[in-house]
Amino acid sequence: MLILQELGLGVDLATDPESAIRWVRQARYQLLVIGGSDVPLRTVALRLRHAAADARIVVIGDDRDPLDGLAALDIEVLPPPVDVNALMRGLWPAA
């Protein structure tokens, strides 16, 4: 969250996919960053893409979850391990 705020972006945090999807539909975010879910990240990313067709979606990769093929749906994946500098480089164009 701090990284996003340093980039000058407003930030909301949802701890579960259902809350995130409800907020995405209401707030019409331009950037969605996904990571650290108990639900497979691929599932969350696909549901969010459906809910927010025009948003930029970035998934912070996880070794437990294969994320191949998401680029075809305009979903970016930052493969693990992700350090702060890589995250900043990956998100900088959004600012």
PDB file of C-alpha atoms in Angstrom:
ATOM      1  CA  MET A   1       0.000   0.000   0.000  1.00  0.00           C
ATOM      2  CA  LEU A   2       2.816   2.386   0.846  1.00  0.00           C
ATOM      3  CA  ILE A   3       4.371   1.921  -2.580  1.00  0.00           C
ATOM      4  CA  LEU A   4       1.112   2.814  -4.286  1.00  0.00           C
ATOM      5  CA  GLN A   5       0.662   5.845  -2.069  1.00  0.00           C
ATOM      6  CA  GLU A   6       4.227   6.963  -2.852  1.00  0.00           C
ATOM      7  CA  LEU A   7       3.255   6.881  -6.521  1.00  0.00           C
ATOM      8  CA  GLY A   8       0.467   9.331  -5.725  1.00  0.00           C
ATOM      9  CA  LEU A   9      -2.359   6.835  -6.110  1.00  0.00           C
ATOM     10  CA  GLY A  10      -5.408   6.546  -3.900  1.00  0.00           C
ATOM     11  CA  VAL A  11      -5.484   3.117  -2.273  1.00  0.00           C
ATOM     12  CA  ASP A  12      -8.203   0.796  -0.996  1.00  0.00           C
ATOM     13  CA  LEU A  13      -7.497  -2.649   0.389  1.00  0.00           C
ATOM     14  CA  ALA A  14      -9.747  -5.695   0.238  1.00  0.00           C
ATOM     15  CA  THR A  15      -8.799  -8.799   2.141  1.00  0.00           C
ATOM     16  CA  ASP A  16     -11.054 -11.171   0.254  1.00  0.00           C
ATOM     17  CA  PRO A  17     -11.972 -11.504  -3.427  1.00  0.00           C
ATOM     18  CA  GLU A  18     -15.706 -10.935  -2.925  1.00  0.00           C
ATOM     19  CA  SER A  19     -15.114  -7.559  -1.260  1.00  0.00           C
ATOM     20  CA  ALA A  20     -12.639  -6.604  -3.969  1.00  0.00           C
ATOM     21  CA  ILE A  21     -15.125  -7.409  -6.718  1.00  0.00           C
ATOM     22  CA  ARG A  22     -17.895  -5.405  -5.037  1.00  0.00           C
ATOM     23  CA  TRP A  23     -15.587  -2.391  -4.657  1.00  0.00           C
ATOM     24  CA  VAL A  24     -14.275  -2.686  -8.221  1.00  0.00           C
ATOM     25  CA  ARG A  25     -17.806  -2.564  -9.590  1.00  0.00           C
ATOM     26  CA  GLN A  26     -18.675   0.499  -7.491  1.00  0.00           C
ATOM     27  CA  ALA A  27     -15.456   2.534  -7.627  1.00  0.00           C
ATOM     28  CA  ARG A  28     -14.283   1.774 -11.180  1.00  0.00           C
ATOM     29  CA  TYR A  29     -10.595   1.644 -10.293  1.00  0.00           C
ATOM     30  CA  GLN A  30      -7.975   2.194 -12.997  1.00  0.00           C
ATOM     31  CA  LEU A  31      -5.354  -0.050 -11.356  1.00  0.00           C
ATOM     32  CA  LEU A  32      -5.854  -3.316  -9.491  1.00  0.00           C
ATOM     33  CA  VAL A  33      -2.960  -5.044  -7.741  1.00  0.00           C
ATOM     34  CA  ILE A  34      -3.617  -8.620  -6.675  1.00  0.00           C
ATOM     35  CA  GLY A  35      -1.589 -10.835  -4.381  1.00  0.00           C
ATOM     36  CA  GLY A  36      -1.621 -12.859  -1.201  1.00  0.00           C
ATOM     37  CA  SER A  37      -5.035 -14.488  -1.523  1.00  0.00           C
ATOM     38  CA  ASP A  38      -6.200 -17.834  -0.158  1.00  0.00           C
ATOM     39  CA  VAL A  39      -8.178 -18.136  -3.379  1.00  0.00           C
ATOM     40  CA  PRO A  40      -6.001 -19.019  -6.405  1.00  0.00           C
ATOM     41  CA  LEU A  41      -4.686 -15.781  -7.918  1.00  0.00           C
ATOM     42  CA  ARG A  42      -5.680 -16.899 -11.422  1.00  0.00           C
ATOM     43  CA  THR A  43      -9.305 -17.177 -10.290  1.00  0.00           C
ATOM     44  CA  VAL A  44      -9.235 -13.766  -8.606  1.00  0.00           C
ATOM     45  CA  ALA A  45      -7.572 -12.145 -11.632  1.00  0.00           C
ATOM     46  CA  LEU A  46     -10.111 -13.600 -14.059  1.00  0.00           C
ATOM     47  CA  ARG A  47     -13.065 -12.509 -11.923  1.00  0.00           C
ATOM     48  CA  LEU A  48     -11.634  -9.017 -11.559  1.00  0.00           C
ATOM     49  CA  ARG A  49     -10.998  -8.784 -15.318  1.00  0.00           C
ATOM     50  CA  HIS A  50     -14.669  -9.621 -15.858  1.00  0.00           C
ATOM     51  CA  ALA A  51     -15.750  -7.001 -13.289  1.00  0.00           C
ATOM     52  CA  ALA A  52     -13.345  -4.296 -14.535  1.00  0.00           C
ATOM     53  CA  ALA A  53     -12.795  -4.704 -18.246  1.00  0.00           C
ATOM     54  CA  ASP A  54     -10.843  -1.447 -18.641  1.00  0.00           C
ATOM     55  CA  ALA A  55      -8.689  -1.551 -15.502  1.00  0.00           C
ATOM     56  CA  ARG A  56      -4.986  -2.281 -15.491  1.00  0.00           C
ATOM     57  CA  ILE A  57      -4.540  -5.511 -13.507  1.00  0.00           C
ATOM     58  CA  VAL A  58      -1.189  -6.502 -12.012  1.00  0.00           C
ATOM     59  CA  VAL A  59      -0.778  -9.837 -10.221  1.00  0.00           C
ATOM     60  CA  ILE A  60       2.069 -10.237  -7.751  1.00  0.00           C
ATOM     61  CA  GLY A  61       3.064 -13.799  -8.563  1.00  0.00           C
ATOM     62  CA  ASP A  62       3.093 -16.690  -6.172  1.00  0.00           C
ATOM     63  CA  ASP A  63       5.027 -19.938  -6.511  1.00  0.00           C
ATOM     64  CA  ARG A  64       1.905 -21.899  -5.513  1.00  0.00           C
ATOM     65  CA  ASP A  65      -0.215 -20.684  -8.400  1.00  0.00           C
ATOM     66  CA  PRO A  66       0.504 -21.050 -12.156  1.00  0.00           C
ATOM     67  CA  LEU A  67      -0.319 -17.779 -13.898  1.00  0.00           C
ATOM     68  CA  ASP A  68       0.433 -18.680 -17.508  1.00  0.00           C
ATOM     69  CA  GLY A  69      -1.804 -17.222 -20.193  1.00  0.00           C
ATOM     70  CA  LEU A  70      -3.034 -14.183 -18.260  1.00  0.00           C
ATOM     71  CA  ALA A  71      -1.219 -11.796 -20.622  1.00  0.00           C
ATOM     72  CA  ALA A  72      -3.729 -12.716 -23.325  1.00  0.00           C
ATOM     73  CA  LEU A  73      -6.386 -11.128 -21.087  1.00  0.00           C
ATOM     74  CA  ASP A  74      -4.267  -8.017 -20.539  1.00  0.00           C
ATOM     75  CA  ILE A  75      -3.365  -9.089 -17.001  1.00  0.00           C
ATOM     76  CA  GLU A  76       0.241  -8.388 -16.040  1.00  0.00           C
ATOM     77  CA  VAL A  77       2.166 -10.822 -13.839  1.00  0.00           C
ATOM     78  CA  LEU A  78       5.168  -9.868 -11.725  1.00  0.00           C
ATOM     79  CA  PRO A  79       6.858 -13.242 -11.173  1.00  0.00           C
ATOM     80  CA  PRO A  80       8.250 -14.169  -7.755  1.00  0.00           C
ATOM     81  CA  PRO A  81      10.304 -13.194  -6.003  1.00  0.00           C
ATOM     82  CA  VAL A  82       9.124  -9.582  -6.267  1.00  0.00           C
ATOM     83  CA  ASP A  83      11.226  -6.983  -4.528  1.00  0.00           C
ATOM     84  CA  VAL A  84      10.239  -3.377  -3.890  1.00  0.00           C
ATOM     85  CA  ASN A  85      12.263  -2.049  -6.831  1.00  0.00           C
ATOM     86  CA  ALA A  86      10.666  -4.511  -9.253  1.00  0.00           C
ATOM     87  CA  LEU A  87       7.245  -3.596  -7.949  1.00  0.00           C
ATOM     88  CA  MET A  88       7.937   0.132  -8.381  1.00  0.00           C
ATOM     89  CA  ARG A  89       9.209  -0.411 -11.941  1.00  0.00           C
ATOM     90  CA  GLY A  90       6.141  -2.501 -12.739  1.00  0.00           C
ATOM     91  CA  LEU A  91       3.700   0.067 -11.407  1.00  0.00           C
ATOM     92  CA  TRP A  92       5.420   3.313 -12.363  1.00  0.00           C
ATOM     93  CA  PRO A  93       3.554   3.716 -15.703  1.00  0.00           C
ATOM     94  CA  ALA A  94       0.270   3.701 -13.756  1.00  0.00           C
ATOM     95  CA  ALA A  95       1.293   6.884 -11.967  1.00  0.00           C
TER      96      ALA A  95
END
